[in-house]
mmCIF file of C-alpha atoms and ligand atoms in Angstrom:
data_model
loop_
_atom_site.group_PDB
_atom_site.id
_atom_site.type_symbol
_atom_site.label_atom_id
_atom_site.label_comp_id
_atom_site.label_asym_id
_atom_site.label_seq_id
_atom_site.Cartn_x
_atom_site.Cartn_y
_atom_site.Cartn_z
ATOM 1 C CA MET A 27 -0.097 -66.126 -62.872
ATOM 2 C CA ASN A 28 -2.700 -63.390 -63.269
ATOM 3 C CA ARG A 29 -4.780 -64.253 -60.195
ATOM 4 C CA ARG A 30 -3.414 -65.109 -56.811
ATOM 5 C CA VAL A 31 -3.703 -64.768 -53.063
ATOM 6 C CA VAL A 32 -0.785 -63.075 -51.299
ATOM 7 C CA ARG A 33 -0.355 -64.084 -47.640
ATOM 8 C CA GLY A 34 2.309 -63.943 -44.991
ATOM 9 C CA VAL A 35 2.233 -60.110 -44.981
ATOM 10 C CA SER A 36 3.453 -59.018 -41.531
ATOM 11 C CA GLU A 37 2.185 -55.453 -41.863
ATOM 12 C CA LEU A 38 0.390 -53.599 -44.637
ATOM 13 C CA TYR A 39 -0.365 -49.910 -45.108
ATOM 14 C CA THR A 40 -3.244 -49.316 -47.512
ATOM 15 C CA PRO A 41 -1.742 -46.494 -47.020
ATOM 16 C CA PHE A 42 -4.496 -44.983 -44.873
ATOM 17 C CA ASP A 43 -4.927 -47.989 -42.607
ATOM 18 C CA ARG A 44 -2.430 -50.333 -41.034
ATOM 19 C CA VAL A 45 -3.319 -54.015 -41.217
ATOM 20 C CA GLU A 46 -1.363 -56.598 -39.231
ATOM 21 C CA ASP A 47 -0.966 -60.139 -40.561
ATOM 22 C CA ALA A 48 -2.599 -59.116 -43.825
ATOM 23 C CA ALA A 49 -3.544 -60.872 -47.038
ATOM 24 C CA PHE A 50 -4.753 -59.636 -50.376
ATOM 25 C CA VAL A 51 -6.070 -61.033 -53.611
ATOM 26 C CA VAL A 52 -4.860 -59.929 -57.043
ATOM 27 C CA ASP A 53 -7.029 -60.634 -60.064
ATOM 28 C CA ASP A 54 -6.112 -59.447 -63.555
ATOM 29 C CA GLY A 55 -3.806 -56.673 -62.335
ATOM 30 C CA ARG A 56 -6.153 -55.300 -59.662
ATOM 31 C CA TYR A 57 -6.882 -56.032 -56.035
ATOM 32 C CA ALA A 58 -10.012 -58.119 -55.607
ATOM 33 C CA TRP A 59 -9.846 -58.219 -51.795
ATOM 34 C CA VAL A 60 -7.622 -56.758 -49.036
ATOM 35 C CA GLY A 61 -7.782 -57.397 -45.278
ATOM 36 C CA PRO A 62 -6.560 -59.393 -42.291
ATOM 37 C CA ALA A 63 -5.473 -62.892 -43.347
ATOM 38 C CA ALA A 64 -7.903 -64.416 -40.849
ATOM 39 C CA ALA A 65 -10.819 -62.799 -42.706
ATOM 40 C CA LEU A 66 -9.869 -64.014 -46.194
ATOM 41 C CA PRO A 67 -13.116 -65.168 -47.852
ATOM 42 C CA ALA A 68 -13.354 -68.901 -48.479
ATOM 43 C CA ASP A 69 -14.043 -68.246 -52.199
ATOM 44 C CA TYR A 70 -10.293 -67.766 -52.705
ATOM 45 C CA ALA A 71 -9.312 -71.026 -51.028
ATOM 46 C CA GLY A 72 -8.390 -72.779 -54.266
ATOM 47 C CA TRP A 73 -6.475 -69.876 -55.796
ATOM 48 C CA PRO A 74 -2.709 -69.950 -56.326
ATOM 49 C CA THR A 75 -1.068 -68.555 -53.186
ATOM 50 C CA ILE A 76 2.181 -66.719 -52.570
ATOM 51 C CA ASP A 77 3.528 -66.523 -49.018
ATOM 52 C CA LEU A 78 5.700 -63.482 -48.355
ATOM 53 C CA GLY A 79 7.070 -65.130 -45.228
ATOM 54 C CA GLY A 80 6.490 -62.202 -42.917
ATOM 55 C CA SER A 81 7.563 -59.281 -45.140
ATOM 56 C CA ALA A 82 5.660 -56.004 -45.049
ATOM 57 C CA VAL A 83 3.878 -54.392 -48.017
ATOM 58 C CA ILE A 84 3.237 -50.762 -48.958
ATOM 59 C CA PRO A 85 1.613 -49.310 -52.081
ATOM 60 C CA GLY A 86 3.891 -48.489 -55.021
ATOM 61 C CA LEU A 87 5.153 -44.915 -54.712
ATOM 62 C CA VAL A 88 3.658 -42.254 -56.985
ATOM 63 C CA ASP A 89 5.710 -39.210 -57.984
ATOM 64 C CA SER A 90 3.178 -36.595 -59.057
ATOM 65 C CA HIS A 91 5.564 -33.851 -60.209
ATOM 66 C CA THR A 92 8.650 -34.416 -62.369
ATOM 67 C CA HIS A 93 10.384 -32.721 -65.275
ATOM 68 C CA LEU A 94 12.048 -35.975 -66.362
ATOM 69 C CA VAL A 95 12.682 -35.183 -70.036
ATOM 70 C CA TRP A 96 15.622 -32.801 -70.438
ATOM 71 C CA ALA A 97 19.139 -32.617 -71.810
ATOM 72 C CA GLY A 98 22.323 -30.775 -70.925
ATOM 73 C CA SER A 99 23.883 -30.099 -67.567
ATOM 74 C CA ARG A 100 23.408 -27.436 -64.932
ATOM 75 C CA VAL A 101 26.160 -28.548 -62.588
ATOM 76 C CA ASP A 102 27.879 -25.199 -63.071
ATOM 77 C CA GLU A 103 24.734 -23.347 -61.987
ATOM 78 C CA TYR A 104 24.312 -25.689 -58.987
ATOM 79 C CA VAL A 105 27.867 -24.941 -57.884
ATOM 80 C CA ARG A 106 27.394 -21.174 -58.339
ATOM 81 C CA ARG A 107 24.147 -21.245 -56.352
ATOM 82 C CA SER A 108 25.983 -23.025 -53.555
ATOM 83 C CA ALA A 109 28.312 -20.014 -53.460
ATOM 84 C CA GLY A 110 25.436 -17.550 -53.112
ATOM 85 C CA VAL A 111 24.360 -16.629 -56.662
ATOM 86 C CA THR A 112 20.557 -16.720 -56.748
ATOM 87 C CA TYR A 113 18.241 -18.695 -59.023
ATOM 88 C CA GLN A 114 16.749 -15.423 -60.259
ATOM 89 C CA GLU A 115 20.193 -13.907 -61.040
ATOM 90 C CA ILE A 116 21.089 -16.972 -63.105
ATOM 91 C CA ALA A 117 17.735 -16.826 -64.931
ATOM 92 C CA ALA A 118 18.309 -13.124 -65.709
ATOM 93 C CA GLU A 119 21.627 -14.055 -67.407
ATOM 94 C CA GLY A 120 19.730 -16.421 -69.725
ATOM 95 C CA GLY A 121 20.788 -19.470 -67.695
ATOM 96 C CA GLY A 122 18.482 -21.622 -65.592
ATOM 97 C CA ILE A 123 15.442 -22.973 -67.422
ATOM 98 C CA LEU A 124 16.501 -21.341 -70.707
ATOM 99 C CA ALA A 125 19.836 -23.192 -70.641
ATOM 100 C CA THR A 126 17.903 -26.461 -70.423
ATOM 101 C CA VAL A 127 15.571 -25.324 -73.227
ATOM 102 C CA GLU A 128 18.551 -24.827 -75.504
ATOM 103 C CA ALA A 129 20.098 -28.219 -74.698
ATOM 104 C CA THR A 130 16.755 -30.052 -74.937
ATOM 105 C CA ARG A 131 15.892 -28.561 -78.319
ATOM 106 C CA ALA A 132 19.314 -29.579 -79.626
ATOM 107 C CA MET A 133 18.973 -33.208 -78.470
ATOM 108 C CA SER A 134 17.630 -35.885 -80.855
ATOM 109 C CA ASP A 135 14.408 -37.772 -80.107
ATOM 110 C CA ALA A 136 16.434 -40.927 -79.478
ATOM 111 C CA GLY A 137 18.765 -39.051 -77.148
ATOM 112 C CA LEU A 138 15.878 -37.598 -75.158
ATOM 113 C CA MET A 139 14.317 -41.056 -74.839
ATOM 114 C CA MET A 140 17.570 -42.610 -73.658
ATOM 115 C CA LEU A 141 18.053 -39.954 -70.988
ATOM 116 C CA ALA A 142 14.455 -40.220 -69.810
ATOM 117 C CA ARG A 143 14.633 -44.028 -69.647
ATOM 118 C CA ARG A 144 17.828 -43.941 -67.623
ATOM 119 C CA ARG A 145 16.298 -41.534 -65.092
ATOM 120 C CA ALA A 146 13.045 -43.474 -64.935
ATOM 121 C CA ALA A 147 15.046 -46.619 -64.139
ATOM 122 C CA ALA A 148 16.533 -44.879 -61.090
ATOM 123 C CA PHE A 149 13.046 -43.939 -59.857
ATOM 124 C CA GLN A 150 11.921 -47.521 -60.398
ATOM 125 C CA ARG A 151 14.784 -48.922 -58.325
ATOM 126 C CA GLY A 152 13.731 -46.538 -55.562
ATOM 127 C CA GLY A 153 10.154 -47.824 -55.374
ATOM 128 C CA VAL A 154 8.302 -45.500 -57.755
ATOM 129 C CA THR A 155 5.651 -47.360 -59.766
ATOM 130 C CA ALA A 156 3.977 -44.319 -61.363
ATOM 131 C CA LEU A 157 5.172 -40.861 -62.217
ATOM 132 C CA GLU A 158 4.094 -37.685 -63.934
ATOM 133 C CA VAL A 159 6.315 -36.142 -66.602
ATOM 134 C CA LYS A 160 5.967 -32.519 -67.722
ATOM 135 C CA SER A 161 7.021 -30.786 -70.906
ATOM 136 C CA GLY A 162 8.221 -27.199 -70.640
ATOM 137 C CA TYR A 163 11.782 -27.214 -71.997
ATOM 138 C CA GLY A 164 10.659 -26.930 -75.627
ATOM 139 C CA LEU A 165 8.565 -23.732 -75.604
ATOM 140 C CA THR A 166 7.753 -23.947 -79.337
ATOM 141 C CA THR A 167 4.847 -26.202 -80.309
ATOM 142 C CA GLU A 168 7.168 -28.576 -82.160
ATOM 143 C CA HIS A 169 9.523 -29.022 -79.208
ATOM 144 C CA GLU A 170 6.819 -29.166 -76.523
ATOM 145 C CA LEU A 171 5.098 -31.969 -78.460
ATOM 146 C CA ARG A 172 8.432 -33.750 -78.875
ATOM 147 C CA MET A 173 8.878 -33.741 -75.087
ATOM 148 C CA LEU A 174 5.345 -35.022 -74.545
ATOM 149 C CA GLN A 175 5.908 -37.759 -77.119
ATOM 150 C CA ALA A 176 9.005 -38.896 -75.231
ATOM 151 C CA ALA A 177 7.049 -38.951 -71.961
ATOM 152 C CA ARG A 178 4.135 -40.806 -73.550
ATOM 153 C CA ARG A 179 6.506 -43.331 -75.102
ATOM 154 C CA LEU A 180 8.125 -43.937 -71.710
ATOM 155 C CA GLY A 181 4.727 -44.960 -70.320
ATOM 156 C CA GLU A 182 3.848 -47.067 -73.346
ATOM 157 C CA ASP A 183 7.137 -48.948 -73.078
ATOM 158 C CA GLY A 184 6.331 -49.723 -69.427
ATOM 159 C CA PRO A 185 6.474 -51.086 -66.853
ATOM 160 C CA LEU A 186 6.326 -47.703 -65.091
ATOM 161 C CA ARG A 187 2.957 -45.933 -65.276
ATOM 162 C CA VAL A 188 3.372 -42.427 -66.690
ATOM 163 C CA THR A 189 1.018 -39.477 -66.933
ATOM 164 C CA THR A 190 1.985 -36.534 -69.128
ATOM 165 C CA THR A 191 1.478 -32.834 -68.493
ATOM 166 C CA LEU A 192 1.821 -29.974 -70.939
ATOM 167 C CA LEU A 193 3.582 -27.216 -68.994
ATOM 168 C CA ALA A 194 3.537 -23.525 -69.921
ATOM 169 C CA HIS A 195 6.907 -22.957 -68.284
ATOM 170 C CA LEU A 196 8.185 -19.592 -69.541
ATOM 171 C CA PRO A 197 7.401 -17.219 -72.399
ATOM 172 C CA ASP A 198 9.920 -17.855 -75.188
ATOM 173 C CA PRO A 199 12.270 -14.838 -75.097
ATOM 174 C CA ALA A 200 12.675 -15.205 -78.876
ATOM 175 C CA GLU A 201 8.996 -14.411 -79.371
ATOM 176 C CA ASP A 202 6.751 -11.478 -78.496
ATOM 177 C CA ARG A 203 5.110 -12.339 -75.162
ATOM 178 C CA GLU A 204 1.537 -11.783 -76.336
ATOM 179 C CA ARG A 205 2.163 -13.771 -79.506
ATOM 180 C CA PHE A 206 3.704 -16.617 -77.508
ATOM 181 C CA LEU A 207 0.610 -16.900 -75.336
ATOM 182 C CA ASP A 208 -1.753 -16.657 -78.312
ATOM 183 C CA ARG A 209 0.132 -19.456 -79.998
ATOM 184 C CA PHE A 210 0.291 -21.580 -76.844
ATOM 185 C CA VAL A 211 -3.477 -21.528 -76.333
ATOM 186 C CA SER A 212 -4.470 -21.668 -80.014
ATOM 187 C CA GLU A 213 -1.877 -24.144 -81.295
ATOM 188 C CA THR A 214 0.312 -25.957 -78.711
ATOM 189 C CA LEU A 215 -2.532 -26.804 -76.356
ATOM 190 C CA PRO A 216 -5.111 -27.927 -78.953
ATOM 191 C CA GLU A 217 -2.473 -29.946 -80.809
ATOM 192 C CA ALA A 218 -1.358 -31.703 -77.603
ATOM 193 C CA ALA A 219 -5.022 -32.449 -76.864
ATOM 194 C CA ARG A 220 -5.789 -33.644 -80.397
ATOM 195 C CA GLN A 221 -2.822 -36.032 -80.388
ATOM 196 C CA ARG A 222 -3.741 -37.178 -76.859
ATOM 197 C CA LEU A 223 -0.247 -36.346 -75.673
ATOM 198 C CA ALA A 224 -1.241 -34.485 -72.495
ATOM 199 C CA ASP A 225 -3.216 -35.857 -69.565
ATOM 200 C CA ALA A 226 -3.180 -32.445 -67.848
ATOM 201 C CA VAL A 227 -2.011 -28.849 -68.276
ATOM 202 C CA ASP A 228 0.227 -26.909 -65.890
ATOM 203 C CA VAL A 229 1.420 -23.307 -65.817
ATOM 204 C CA PHE A 230 4.271 -21.653 -63.906
ATOM 205 C CA ILE A 231 2.722 -18.535 -62.348
ATOM 206 C CA GLU A 232 5.591 -16.445 -60.984
ATOM 207 C CA ASP A 233 7.609 -13.269 -61.532
ATOM 208 C CA GLY A 234 9.774 -14.045 -64.555
ATOM 209 C CA ALA A 235 7.310 -16.656 -65.838
ATOM 210 C CA PHE A 236 3.555 -16.035 -66.297
ATOM 211 C CA THR A 237 1.252 -13.569 -64.550
ATOM 212 C CA LEU A 238 -1.888 -14.700 -62.790
ATOM 213 C CA ALA A 239 -4.037 -13.401 -65.683
ATOM 214 C CA GLU A 240 -1.881 -15.242 -68.218
ATOM 215 C CA GLY A 241 -2.023 -18.399 -66.103
ATOM 216 C CA ARG A 242 -5.800 -18.158 -65.985
ATOM 217 C CA ARG A 243 -5.911 -17.867 -69.746
ATOM 218 C CA VAL A 244 -3.810 -21.037 -70.195
ATOM 219 C CA LEU A 245 -5.771 -23.076 -67.654
ATOM 220 C CA GLU A 246 -9.190 -21.962 -68.894
ATOM 221 C CA ALA A 247 -8.178 -22.897 -72.443
ATOM 222 C CA ALA A 248 -7.142 -26.335 -71.139
ATOM 223 C CA LEU A 249 -10.457 -26.846 -69.345
ATOM 224 C CA GLU A 250 -12.318 -25.949 -72.542
ATOM 225 C CA LEU A 251 -10.448 -28.793 -74.231
ATOM 226 C CA GLY A 252 -11.450 -31.142 -71.419
ATOM 227 C CA LEU A 253 -7.980 -31.337 -69.850
ATOM 228 C CA PRO A 254 -7.554 -31.167 -66.060
ATOM 229 C CA VAL A 255 -5.349 -28.375 -64.746
ATOM 230 C CA LYS A 256 -2.705 -27.653 -62.114
ATOM 231 C CA ALA A 257 -0.136 -24.920 -61.456
ATOM 232 C CA HIS A 258 3.319 -24.159 -60.134
ATOM 233 C CA ALA A 259 1.979 -21.854 -57.435
ATOM 234 C CA GLU A 260 3.318 -19.545 -54.716
ATOM 235 C CA GLN A 261 6.956 -20.617 -55.064
ATOM 236 C CA PHE A 262 8.903 -17.358 -54.783
ATOM 237 C CA SER A 263 5.978 -14.969 -54.270
ATOM 238 C CA ASN A 264 2.291 -15.154 -53.395
ATOM 239 C CA SER A 265 0.514 -14.538 -56.689
ATOM 240 C CA GLY A 266 -2.969 -15.953 -56.161
ATOM 241 C CA ALA A 267 -2.160 -19.054 -58.217
ATOM 242 C CA ALA A 268 -3.289 -21.517 -55.534
ATOM 243 C CA LYS A 269 -6.662 -19.801 -55.270
ATOM 244 C CA LEU A 270 -6.928 -19.886 -59.060
ATOM 245 C CA VAL A 271 -6.347 -23.667 -59.042
ATOM 246 C CA ALA A 272 -9.037 -23.995 -56.363
ATOM 247 C CA GLU A 273 -11.474 -21.803 -58.300
ATOM 248 C CA LEU A 274 -10.962 -23.886 -61.439
ATOM 249 C CA GLY A 275 -11.308 -27.188 -59.562
ATOM 250 C CA GLY A 276 -7.743 -28.131 -60.512
ATOM 251 C CA LEU A 277 -5.986 -31.364 -59.622
ATOM 252 C CA SER A 278 -3.235 -29.729 -57.580
ATOM 253 C CA ALA A 279 -1.285 -26.606 -56.723
ATOM 254 C CA ASP A 280 2.414 -27.401 -56.483
ATOM 255 C CA HIS A 281 5.287 -25.729 -54.525
ATOM 256 C CA LEU A 282 3.322 -23.482 -52.095
ATOM 257 C CA GLU A 283 6.421 -22.221 -50.262
ATOM 258 C CA ARG A 284 4.707 -18.807 -50.020
ATOM 259 C CA ALA A 285 1.138 -20.081 -49.591
ATOM 260 C CA THR A 286 -1.053 -18.519 -46.898
ATOM 261 C CA PRO A 287 -3.429 -20.460 -44.622
ATOM 262 C CA GLU A 288 -6.274 -19.094 -46.815
ATOM 263 C CA ASP A 289 -4.641 -20.591 -49.917
ATOM 264 C CA LEU A 290 -4.506 -24.021 -48.255
ATOM 265 C CA GLU A 291 -8.109 -23.701 -47.097
ATOM 266 C CA ALA A 292 -9.239 -22.774 -50.616
ATOM 267 C CA LEU A 293 -7.475 -25.862 -52.014
ATOM 268 C CA ALA A 294 -9.044 -28.028 -49.312
ATOM 269 C CA ALA A 295 -12.541 -26.694 -50.051
ATOM 270 C CA ALA A 296 -12.087 -27.361 -53.773
ATOM 271 C CA GLY A 297 -10.713 -30.871 -53.231
ATOM 272 C CA SER A 298 -7.465 -29.874 -54.966
ATOM 273 C CA VAL A 299 -4.241 -31.436 -53.695
ATOM 274 C CA ALA A 300 -1.428 -29.338 -52.152
ATOM 275 C CA THR A 301 1.822 -30.729 -53.552
ATOM 276 C CA LEU A 302 5.056 -30.026 -51.686
ATOM 277 C CA LEU A 303 8.441 -30.202 -53.422
ATOM 278 C CA PRO A 304 10.905 -30.312 -50.529
ATOM 279 C CA LEU A 305 14.256 -30.496 -52.293
ATOM 280 C CA ALA A 306 13.492 -27.416 -54.416
ATOM 281 C CA ALA A 307 12.455 -25.568 -51.273
ATOM 282 C CA LEU A 308 15.614 -26.611 -49.429
ATOM 283 C CA LEU A 309 18.003 -25.860 -52.297
ATOM 284 C CA LEU A 310 16.411 -22.448 -52.916
ATOM 285 C CA ARG A 311 16.224 -21.827 -49.160
ATOM 286 C CA ALA A 312 12.471 -21.294 -49.086
ATOM 287 C CA PRO A 313 10.199 -22.269 -46.196
ATOM 288 C CA LEU A 314 7.743 -25.168 -46.549
ATOM 289 C CA PRO A 315 4.210 -25.023 -45.139
ATOM 290 C CA GLN A 316 4.214 -26.594 -41.684
ATOM 291 C CA ALA A 317 2.332 -29.721 -40.647
ATOM 292 C CA ALA A 318 0.075 -27.947 -38.132
ATOM 293 C CA GLN A 319 -1.023 -25.460 -40.790
ATOM 294 C CA LEU A 320 -1.543 -28.197 -43.384
ATOM 295 C CA ARG A 321 -3.602 -30.287 -40.975
ATOM 296 C CA ALA A 322 -5.672 -27.317 -39.810
ATOM 297 C CA SER A 323 -6.633 -26.487 -43.403
ATOM 298 C CA GLY A 324 -7.779 -30.043 -44.073
ATOM 299 C CA VAL A 325 -5.987 -30.023 -47.427
ATOM 300 C CA LYS A 326 -4.880 -33.265 -49.027
ATOM 301 C CA VAL A 327 -1.060 -33.184 -49.154
ATOM 302 C CA ALA A 328 1.136 -34.829 -51.780
ATOM 303 C CA ILE A 329 4.938 -34.801 -51.803
ATOM 304 C CA ALA A 330 6.886 -35.078 -55.062
ATOM 305 C CA SER A 331 10.498 -35.109 -56.235
ATOM 306 C CA ASP A 332 10.120 -32.184 -58.686
ATOM 307 C CA HIS A 333 12.964 -33.938 -60.512
ATOM 308 C CA ASN A 334 14.506 -31.238 -62.747
ATOM 309 C CA PRO A 335 18.020 -30.192 -63.734
ATOM 310 C CA GLY A 336 17.914 -26.864 -61.888
ATOM 311 C CA SER A 337 16.239 -26.687 -58.522
ATOM 312 C CA SER A 338 15.773 -30.384 -57.720
ATOM 313 C CA PRO A 339 18.213 -32.881 -59.263
ATOM 314 C CA LEU A 340 16.636 -35.724 -57.297
ATOM 315 C CA PHE A 341 16.415 -39.266 -58.679
ATOM 316 C CA GLY A 342 13.775 -40.812 -56.473
ATOM 317 C CA LEU A 343 10.765 -40.145 -54.300
ATOM 318 C CA LEU A 344 11.731 -41.726 -50.967
ATOM 319 C CA PRO A 345 14.304 -38.999 -50.173
ATOM 320 C CA ALA A 346 11.677 -36.337 -50.937
ATOM 321 C CA LEU A 347 9.253 -37.970 -48.494
ATOM 322 C CA GLN A 348 11.982 -38.170 -45.859
ATOM 323 C CA LEU A 349 13.092 -34.548 -46.359
ATOM 324 C CA ALA A 350 9.507 -33.267 -46.329
ATOM 325 C CA GLY A 351 8.812 -35.070 -43.089
ATOM 326 C CA VAL A 352 11.736 -33.360 -41.389
ATOM 327 C CA ALA A 353 11.073 -29.941 -42.936
ATOM 328 C CA THR A 354 7.304 -29.804 -42.318
ATOM 329 C CA GLY A 355 6.759 -31.957 -39.241
ATOM 330 C CA LEU A 356 4.435 -34.372 -41.041
ATOM 331 C CA THR A 357 4.583 -37.871 -39.534
ATOM 332 C CA VAL A 358 6.230 -40.757 -41.362
ATOM 333 C CA HIS A 359 2.786 -42.244 -41.960
ATOM 334 C CA GLU A 360 1.502 -38.933 -43.361
ATOM 335 C CA THR A 361 4.450 -38.745 -45.774
ATOM 336 C CA LEU A 362 3.675 -42.279 -46.994
ATOM 337 C CA VAL A 363 0.088 -41.228 -47.768
ATOM 338 C CA ALA A 364 1.487 -38.098 -49.475
ATOM 339 C CA GLY A 365 3.732 -40.199 -51.711
ATOM 340 C CA THR A 366 1.117 -42.792 -52.648
ATOM 341 C CA ALA A 367 -2.678 -42.255 -52.541
ATOM 342 C CA ASN A 368 -2.659 -38.439 -52.348
ATOM 343 C CA ALA A 369 -0.084 -38.201 -55.128
ATOM 344 C CA ALA A 370 -2.248 -40.487 -57.265
ATOM 345 C CA ASP A 371 -5.219 -38.199 -56.623
ATOM 346 C CA ALA A 372 -3.063 -35.262 -57.772
ATOM 347 C CA LEU A 373 -2.734 -37.117 -61.077
ATOM 348 C CA GLY A 374 -6.461 -37.760 -61.320
ATOM 349 C CA ARG A 375 -5.767 -41.482 -60.811
ATOM 350 C CA PRO A 376 -7.553 -42.472 -57.592
ATOM 351 C CA ASP A 377 -7.103 -46.124 -58.572
ATOM 352 C CA TRP A 378 -3.322 -45.851 -58.103
ATOM 353 C CA GLY A 379 -1.202 -45.601 -54.958
ATOM 354 C CA ARG A 380 -3.375 -47.692 -52.645
ATOM 355 C CA VAL A 381 -3.830 -51.322 -51.687
ATOM 356 C CA GLN A 382 -7.616 -51.443 -51.854
ATOM 357 C CA ALA A 383 -10.171 -53.557 -53.664
ATOM 358 C CA GLY A 384 -10.545 -52.221 -57.200
ATOM 359 C CA ALA A 385 -7.212 -50.369 -57.292
ATOM 360 C CA ALA A 386 -4.317 -51.274 -59.579
ATOM 361 C CA ALA A 387 -2.125 -53.939 -57.945
ATOM 362 C CA ASP A 388 1.059 -51.845 -57.715
ATOM 363 C CA TYR A 389 2.941 -52.628 -54.517
ATOM 364 C CA LEU A 390 6.318 -52.916 -52.856
ATOM 365 C CA VAL A 391 7.437 -55.842 -50.759
ATOM 366 C CA VAL A 392 9.562 -54.398 -47.962
ATOM 367 C CA ASN A 393 12.902 -55.953 -47.101
ATOM 368 C CA GLY A 394 11.786 -56.619 -43.534
ATOM 369 C CA ALA A 395 8.727 -57.017 -41.343
ATOM 370 C CA GLU A 396 8.104 -53.310 -40.691
ATOM 371 C CA ALA A 397 6.187 -51.496 -43.402
ATOM 372 C CA LEU A 398 7.654 -48.045 -42.736
ATOM 373 C CA LEU A 399 11.251 -49.324 -42.942
ATOM 374 C CA PRO A 400 11.839 -47.790 -46.430
ATOM 375 C CA LEU A 401 11.053 -44.346 -44.984
ATOM 376 C CA TYR A 402 13.550 -44.876 -42.174
ATOM 377 C CA THR A 403 16.614 -45.991 -44.139
ATOM 378 C CA TRP A 404 17.993 -42.920 -45.950
ATOM 379 C CA GLY A 405 19.864 -43.682 -49.177
ATOM 380 C CA GLN A 406 19.051 -47.386 -48.969
ATOM 381 C CA PRO A 407 15.603 -48.257 -50.306
ATOM 382 C CA SER A 408 14.624 -51.226 -48.127
ATOM 383 C CA ILE A 409 12.509 -52.813 -50.812
ATOM 384 C CA LYS A 410 12.927 -56.344 -52.096
ATOM 385 C CA GLU A 411 10.304 -56.578 -54.798
ATOM 386 C CA MET A 412 8.286 -54.217 -56.983
ATOM 387 C CA VAL A 413 4.978 -55.299 -58.499
ATOM 388 C CA ILE A 414 3.063 -53.245 -61.073
ATOM 389 C CA GLY A 415 -0.341 -54.376 -62.296
ATOM 390 C CA GLY A 416 0.134 -57.696 -60.529
ATOM 391 C CA GLN A 417 3.406 -58.404 -62.363
ATOM 392 C CA THR A 418 6.815 -58.502 -60.668
ATOM 393 C CA VAL A 419 8.957 -55.759 -62.190
ATOM 394 C CA TRP A 420 12.101 -56.473 -60.200
ATOM 395 C CA ARG A 421 13.178 -58.532 -57.225
ATOM 396 C CA ALA A 422 16.334 -57.962 -55.210
ATOM 397 C CA GLU A 423 18.933 -60.730 -55.236
ATOM 398 C CA GLY A 424 19.340 -62.826 -52.140
HETATM 399 ZN ZN1 ZN B 4 8.210 -28.196 -61.246
#
């Protein structure tokens, strides 16, 4: 049934607007009409109709920042950090990201795919209909492309929508720093672009990763190849990375624990999204920008899981939205917008993450009459059905 009218929706968040007693029309995987049931145009009178019987609907959740493809374990590091050893101390010992690089390089393509699929399934059960997946644990061209291929394959297999991002994560310690960068911009990046494996390019600008000048070089090379850009910005120190993203018209600056009000204003002026990663901030004991400051800047805020084996071993987006709400003071409604429409904008996909005419028909039927219920029940996604592109992906029993 590719075209249908959906009625009996007690409450709908588009996510910007709240509509009571709503209806919407799905045609060929997209919304053809959305509004109050009483205003449904007569043209749809003869269409097949589904009655949700008074359940609420929200857009499918969009996770705009994950490092989903990785192998190995960093439980030991997690336990040591809980006892006071810092992230930077572990990185200096060759642990942290480099430990994951070693394990990821050693894992077969099939093994990487299996791990990524298993994690993606957890996100899907928690209401995520689209997610971004970054490379960055390969470092060499061969291994970065292998990670991107796994991410691309995940999206092609469906039903989850996946965008891929080539991430310049760290200079490879096995290679001269200057040579690594030369190779990244002259080989890894063009090859990822040529094979259409990357939808965007990201760089980690931080002490111990790349300098601001190096980050600029990576992002400018990406723009020359026609790829949109973003950055891991202002996480442990204020480097100027957020302003660089704004200057380059990037999709988003992510982290921002050490961002200044001026950084947020620059992002707002450029139309770039400010992406908050609350679990990483909490686990590394860093402050998050506060709601008043975010609102005053006018910046568009997204919230993401930052799923990764080190600083954010989080298998879903709802908990990130809930944590960010508490840690920043954003309202529940604002966190819903941050995990749907704004996150989609951070991926350069303004046709995702909203229930609006023309957008992709990706939505969640809530297990109850109140649309914000899934953001209220911690650890229990109150969702009874997931629909992607107009097709039911799963439905809860009973
Ligand atoms: Zn990240």
